[in-house]
Short mmCIF file of C-alpha atoms and ligand atoms in Angstrom, two decimals:
data_model
loop_
_atom_site.label_atom_id
_atom_site.label_comp_id
_atom_site.label_asym_id
_atom_site.label_seq_id
_atom_site.Cartn_x
_atom_site.Cartn_y
_atom_site.Cartn_z
CA MET A 1 -10.89 -31.61 -38.06
CA PRO A 2 -13.75 -29.21 -37.01
CA TYR A 3 -13.70 -25.37 -37.60
CA ALA A 4 -14.57 -24.44 -34.33
CA ASP A 5 -11.17 -26.77 -32.89
CA LEU A 6 -9.09 -25.63 -35.34
CA THR A 7 -9.08 -22.01 -34.76
CA ARG A 8 -8.86 -23.09 -31.07
CA VAL A 9 -5.93 -25.18 -32.20
CA VAL A 10 -4.18 -22.31 -34.25
CA LEU A 11 -4.43 -19.75 -31.20
CA GLU A 12 -3.26 -21.32 -28.59
CA THR A 13 -0.86 -22.79 -30.30
CA ASP A 14 0.54 -19.95 -33.48
CA GLN A 15 -0.31 -17.22 -32.14
CA ARG A 16 0.17 -17.38 -28.92
CA GLN A 17 1.99 -14.97 -27.25
CA VAL A 18 1.76 -15.35 -23.37
CA PRO A 19 4.23 -18.39 -21.81
CA ARG A 20 2.61 -21.43 -20.45
CA SER A 21 0.36 -21.18 -17.99
CA HIS A 22 2.89 -24.19 -15.52
CA ALA A 23 -0.81 -25.83 -15.48
CA GLU A 24 -0.85 -26.13 -19.29
CA LYS A 25 2.43 -27.57 -20.46
CA TYR A 26 2.04 -30.16 -17.69
CA GLU A 27 -1.42 -30.73 -18.77
CA LEU A 28 -2.70 -30.71 -14.90
CA LYS A 29 -6.26 -32.00 -14.18
CA THR A 30 -6.82 -31.85 -11.25
CA ILE A 31 -8.14 -29.16 -9.39
CA TRP A 32 -6.48 -30.09 -5.76
CA TYR A 33 -5.21 -26.48 -5.47
CA TRP A 34 -9.18 -25.36 -4.67
CA TYR A 35 -9.27 -26.55 -0.78
CA PRO A 36 -10.56 -23.35 1.11
CA LEU A 37 -6.38 -22.54 2.66
CA TYR A 38 -5.96 -22.23 -0.63
CA CYS A 39 -8.25 -19.36 -1.54
CA LEU A 40 -6.56 -17.02 0.89
CA GLY A 41 -4.14 -15.40 -1.14
CA GLY A 42 -7.56 -15.02 -3.87
CA ILE A 43 -9.06 -13.20 -0.62
CA SER A 44 -6.47 -11.40 -0.07
CA PHE A 45 -6.40 -9.98 -4.01
CA VAL A 46 -10.09 -9.24 -3.78
CA ALA A 47 -10.39 -6.90 -0.85
CA PHE A 48 -7.69 -5.60 -1.99
CA VAL A 49 -10.26 -4.05 -6.16
CA ILE A 50 -12.84 -3.78 -3.53
CA LEU A 51 -10.71 -1.39 -0.73
CA THR A 52 -9.84 0.34 -3.87
CA ILE A 53 -13.27 1.62 -5.77
CA THR A 54 -14.31 2.46 -1.46
CA GLY A 55 -11.42 4.13 -1.80
CA ILE A 56 -12.19 6.25 -4.37
CA LEU A 57 -15.90 6.83 -3.67
CA LEU A 58 -14.03 8.42 -0.41
CA GLY A 59 -11.40 10.30 -1.92
CA PHE A 60 -14.22 12.20 -3.36
CA PHE A 61 -15.29 12.97 -0.20
CA TYR A 62 -12.22 13.26 2.19
CA VAL A 63 -10.53 16.10 2.82
CA PRO A 64 -6.88 15.53 4.58
CA ASP A 65 -6.39 19.20 6.12
CA GLY A 66 -5.63 18.46 9.59
CA ARG A 67 -4.35 20.95 11.06
CA LEU A 68 -6.18 22.59 14.11
CA GLN A 69 -9.30 24.73 13.95
CA LEU A 70 -11.96 25.77 15.96
CA ASP A 71 -15.36 24.04 15.09
CA THR A 72 -17.93 26.82 13.96
CA ALA A 73 -20.92 25.38 15.75
CA THR A 74 -19.71 24.69 19.09
CA SER A 75 -16.13 26.49 19.06
CA LEU A 76 -14.37 23.88 19.69
CA PRO A 77 -10.78 22.42 18.68
CA THR A 78 -11.32 20.20 15.34
CA ASN A 79 -9.84 19.91 12.16
CA GLY A 80 -9.98 19.58 7.79
CA ALA A 81 -10.52 15.57 7.88
CA TYR A 82 -12.50 15.23 10.80
CA LEU A 83 -15.33 17.02 9.67
CA SER A 84 -15.11 15.37 6.54
CA MET A 85 -15.51 12.44 8.46
CA LEU A 86 -18.90 13.68 9.83
CA VAL A 87 -19.76 14.76 6.07
CA ILE A 88 -18.95 11.23 4.71
CA MET A 89 -21.21 9.54 7.50
CA ASN A 90 -23.65 11.33 7.94
CA ASN A 91 -24.59 13.80 4.78
CA VAL A 92 -22.79 11.10 1.80
CA PRO A 93 -25.67 9.43 0.97
CA PHE A 94 -25.01 6.17 1.39
CA GLY A 95 -21.12 7.00 3.07
CA PHE A 96 -20.88 5.00 5.59
CA ILE A 97 -21.83 2.19 3.75
CA ILE A 98 -18.61 2.98 1.31
CA ARG A 99 -17.09 3.67 4.65
CA GLY A 100 -18.27 0.67 6.09
CA MET A 101 -17.08 -1.54 3.63
CA HIS A 102 -13.80 0.05 3.21
CA HIS A 103 -13.44 -0.91 6.98
CA TRP A 104 -14.46 -4.23 6.73
CA SER A 105 -12.09 -4.93 3.63
CA ALA A 106 -9.49 -3.47 5.43
CA HIS A 107 -9.94 -5.89 8.42
CA VAL A 108 -10.98 -8.52 5.98
CA MET A 109 -7.68 -7.73 3.34
CA ILE A 110 -5.36 -7.75 7.00
CA ALA A 111 -6.42 -11.16 8.56
CA ALA A 112 -6.49 -13.50 4.84
CA VAL A 113 -2.57 -11.79 4.32
CA PHE A 114 -1.29 -13.05 6.99
CA LEU A 115 -3.47 -16.27 6.83
CA HIS A 116 -2.03 -16.74 3.25
CA MET A 117 1.56 -16.61 4.81
CA CYS A 118 0.81 -19.24 7.58
CA ARG A 119 -0.99 -21.39 4.80
CA VAL A 120 2.24 -20.92 2.85
CA TYR A 121 4.78 -22.15 5.45
CA PHE A 122 3.02 -24.25 6.44
CA THR A 123 2.79 -26.46 3.20
CA GLY A 124 6.80 -25.69 2.50
CA ALA A 125 5.15 -23.57 -0.59
CA TYR A 126 8.38 -20.69 0.10
CA LYS A 127 10.14 -23.95 -0.92
CA LYS A 128 12.34 -24.14 -4.80
CA PRO A 129 11.21 -22.94 -6.53
CA ARG A 130 9.71 -20.59 -5.50
CA GLU A 131 11.41 -18.54 -3.05
CA LEU A 132 11.50 -15.32 -4.64
CA ASN A 133 7.69 -15.14 -4.37
CA TRP A 134 8.11 -15.10 -0.75
CA LEU A 135 10.36 -12.66 -0.63
CA LEU A 136 8.00 -10.78 -2.66
CA GLY A 137 5.31 -12.16 -0.24
CA VAL A 138 6.87 -10.69 3.41
CA ILE A 139 7.02 -7.18 1.32
CA LEU A 140 3.85 -7.08 1.18
CA MET A 141 2.74 -8.52 3.93
CA LEU A 142 5.01 -4.71 5.40
CA VAL A 143 2.84 -3.04 2.53
CA THR A 144 -0.82 -4.71 3.66
CA ILE A 145 0.01 -3.30 6.97
CA MET A 146 1.47 -0.04 6.26
CA PHE A 147 -2.33 0.20 4.87
CA GLY A 148 -3.98 0.26 7.78
CA TYR A 149 -1.32 2.25 9.95
CA SER A 150 -1.99 5.40 7.99
CA GLY A 151 -5.40 4.13 7.07
CA TYR A 152 -6.10 4.55 10.97
CA LEU A 153 -4.62 7.57 10.56
CA LEU A 154 -6.81 9.27 8.79
CA PRO A 155 -10.38 10.04 9.99
CA ALA A 156 -8.10 12.76 12.36
CA ASN A 157 -9.59 11.42 15.52
CA ALA A 158 -8.64 10.78 19.76
CA LEU A 159 -7.35 7.34 17.85
CA SER A 160 -5.21 8.29 15.08
CA GLU A 161 -3.59 10.91 16.99
CA GLY A 162 -2.50 8.08 19.47
CA ALA A 163 -1.44 6.20 16.89
CA ALA A 164 0.99 9.59 15.56
CA ASN A 165 2.32 10.90 18.56
CA ILE A 166 3.26 6.49 18.78
CA GLY A 167 3.94 6.49 15.38
CA ILE A 168 6.41 9.34 16.25
CA ASN A 169 8.04 7.80 18.82
CA MET A 170 9.23 4.90 16.85
CA THR A 171 10.46 6.08 14.26
CA ARG A 172 12.80 8.63 16.46
CA ALA A 173 13.80 5.42 18.17
CA SER A 174 15.31 4.27 15.06
CA PRO A 175 19.28 4.43 15.31
CA VAL A 176 21.34 7.96 13.58
CA ILE A 177 18.24 8.94 11.18
CA GLY A 178 15.70 8.81 13.02
CA ASP A 179 14.54 12.19 14.23
CA GLN A 180 14.96 13.43 10.30
CA LEU A 181 13.23 10.22 8.90
CA ALA A 182 10.11 10.86 11.53
CA THR A 183 10.22 15.22 10.60
CA LEU A 184 9.55 13.44 7.15
CA LEU A 185 6.90 11.18 7.48
CA PHE A 186 4.69 13.35 10.88
CA GLY A 187 5.74 17.06 9.81
CA ASP A 188 6.79 17.88 13.27
CA ILE A 189 8.47 15.75 15.62
CA ASN A 190 6.88 17.65 19.04
CA THR A 191 3.67 17.90 19.50
CA LEU A 192 1.76 17.10 17.11
CA SER A 193 0.84 19.59 13.74
CA GLY A 194 -1.81 18.24 11.17
CA VAL A 195 0.88 18.69 8.59
CA TYR A 196 0.71 14.24 9.32
CA ILE A 197 -2.50 13.65 7.83
CA LEU A 198 -1.98 15.36 4.76
CA ARG A 199 1.74 12.87 4.04
CA TRP A 200 -0.13 10.35 5.05
CA TYR A 201 -2.64 10.16 2.88
CA TRP A 202 -0.61 11.08 0.37
CA ILE A 203 1.54 7.49 1.74
CA HIS A 204 -1.63 5.94 1.49
CA VAL A 205 -3.61 6.66 -1.71
CA PHE A 206 -0.27 7.07 -4.18
CA ILE A 207 3.03 5.45 -3.28
CA LEU A 208 1.30 2.19 -1.67
CA PRO A 209 -1.70 1.81 -3.77
CA LEU A 210 1.02 2.16 -7.07
CA VAL A 211 3.46 -0.14 -5.51
CA GLY A 212 1.18 -2.67 -4.32
CA THR A 213 0.02 -3.55 -6.75
CA GLY A 214 2.59 -3.44 -8.74
CA LEU A 215 3.88 -6.29 -6.87
CA MET A 216 0.80 -8.15 -6.66
CA VAL A 217 0.56 -7.83 -10.32
CA LEU A 218 4.08 -9.68 -9.88
CA HIS A 219 3.35 -11.60 -6.94
CA MET A 220 0.13 -13.04 -8.85
CA ALA A 221 2.07 -13.12 -11.86
CA LEU A 222 4.36 -15.78 -11.03
CA VAL A 223 1.70 -17.76 -9.60
CA TRP A 224 0.49 -18.12 -12.56
CA LEU A 225 3.61 -19.43 -14.14
CA GLN A 226 5.67 -21.49 -11.90
CA GLY A 227 1.87 -22.58 -10.37
CA VAL A 228 0.54 -23.45 -7.15
CA ALA A 229 2.74 -26.20 -4.73
CA GLU A 230 1.96 -29.34 -4.18
CA PRO A 231 2.28 -29.58 -0.28
CA HIS A 232 5.64 -31.03 0.20
C1 LIG B 1 -1.08 -8.48 -0.47
C2 LIG B 1 -0.80 -9.24 -0.36
C3 LIG B 1 -1.20 -11.25 -1.50
C4 LIG B 1 -1.37 -11.14 -2.17
C5 LIG B 1 -2.65 -10.78 -3.11
C6 LIG B 1 -1.12 -12.71 -2.48
C7 LIG B 1 -1.81 -13.54 -3.98
C8 LIG B 1 -1.35 -15.10 -4.19
C9 LIG B 1 -2.77 -15.30 -4.65
C10 LIG B 1 -3.64 -15.45 -5.05
C11 LIG B 1 -1.60 -17.05 -4.56
C12 LIG B 1 -2.40 -18.21 -5.69
C13 LIG B 1 -2.11 -19.78 -4.19
C14 LIG B 1 -2.82 -18.82 -2.98
O1 LIG B 1 -4.00 -18.37 -3.66
O2 LIG B 1 -2.94 -19.34 -1.35
C15 LIG B 1 -1.24 -16.67 -3.95
C16 LIG B 1 0.33 -17.61 -3.85
C17 LIG B 1 2.16 -17.84 -3.05
N1 LIG B 1 1.81 -16.70 -2.24
FE1 LIG B 1 0.80 -15.23 -1.50
N2 LIG B 1 -0.24 -13.17 -1.74
C18 LIG B 1 -0.19 -12.38 -1.12
C19 LIG B 1 0.20 -12.00 0.56
C20 LIG B 1 1.92 -13.09 0.74
C21 LIG B 1 2.62 -13.20 1.42
C22 LIG B 1 2.42 -12.85 2.62
C23 LIG B 1 3.02 -13.73 1.49
C24 LIG B 1 4.56 -14.54 2.52
C25 LIG B 1 5.63 -14.27 3.14
C26 LIG B 1 3.14 -15.24 0.48
C27 LIG B 1 3.60 -15.58 0.09
C28 LIG B 1 3.41 -16.42 -1.25
C29 LIG B 1 3.86 -17.99 -2.14
C30 LIG B 1 5.20 -18.29 -1.69
C31 LIG B 1 3.45 -18.09 -3.08
C32 LIG B 1 3.14 -20.51 -4.15
C33 LIG B 1 2.19 -20.53 -3.06
C34 LIG B 1 2.47 -22.36 -3.93
O3 LIG B 1 2.63 -21.54 -4.95
O4 LIG B 1 1.68 -22.70 -3.23
N3 LIG B 1 1.97 -13.93 -0.33
N4 LIG B 1 -0.32 -15.45 -3.05
#
């Protein structure tokens, strides 16, 4: 046997450290699952990677301070977060492009995750033995929506304040712990103090990425092990 083949065989058998994928186990040759709708999970992940890179860059310039202050130039009420957005858009080199990429990748991710879920549902791929991955997917859907909501708050403009007020009222409507939960998440539930910006910034750049990345790795590891389902 040629030396190169021998090395490959040894690497794939004796010295192999990872479990064999479904495709390897059953020696699948067909690539029917490359149909476009089967790419939606991958597209969600690519969008997430772009969001992570552009988000890290935005983090160098964004200031998570929503507290009321007076604009020195106009004497009108404003806040540090909103002012830092103006700097990103007008003064930081390529800042508006980085923000634009972050904005549109977020839209693409929300749409792709939803359509991916529809694809999984309509091909019956959620059925046995993939129940666990469907449940992981449901949590990933919620994580994606919370990413969107928290990101929408961060520019600290009029739209953000509207969304924050809706969020406060929805949280307060929860039974028993509504008011406490709203205070924890937004800082102040009667008048909108700017504290909500720092709280949701932390959720947006630390908690959700941590949970989301872990679950995505688990979700895709399961796909790798179980293979992509044949349509039922
Ligand atoms: C951040 C969000 C998500 C990412 C990055 C992601 C990624 C992926 C990838 C790359 C695949 C391989 C097949 C494909 O692309 O169609 C896949 C499969 C799968 N996903 Fe997701 N997914 C996400 C959200 C969801 C959601 C919301 C659900 C359902 C509630 C879900 C349920 C599943 C299931 C059951 C499979 C196995 C499908 C099969 O074997 O044909 N995923 N996911």
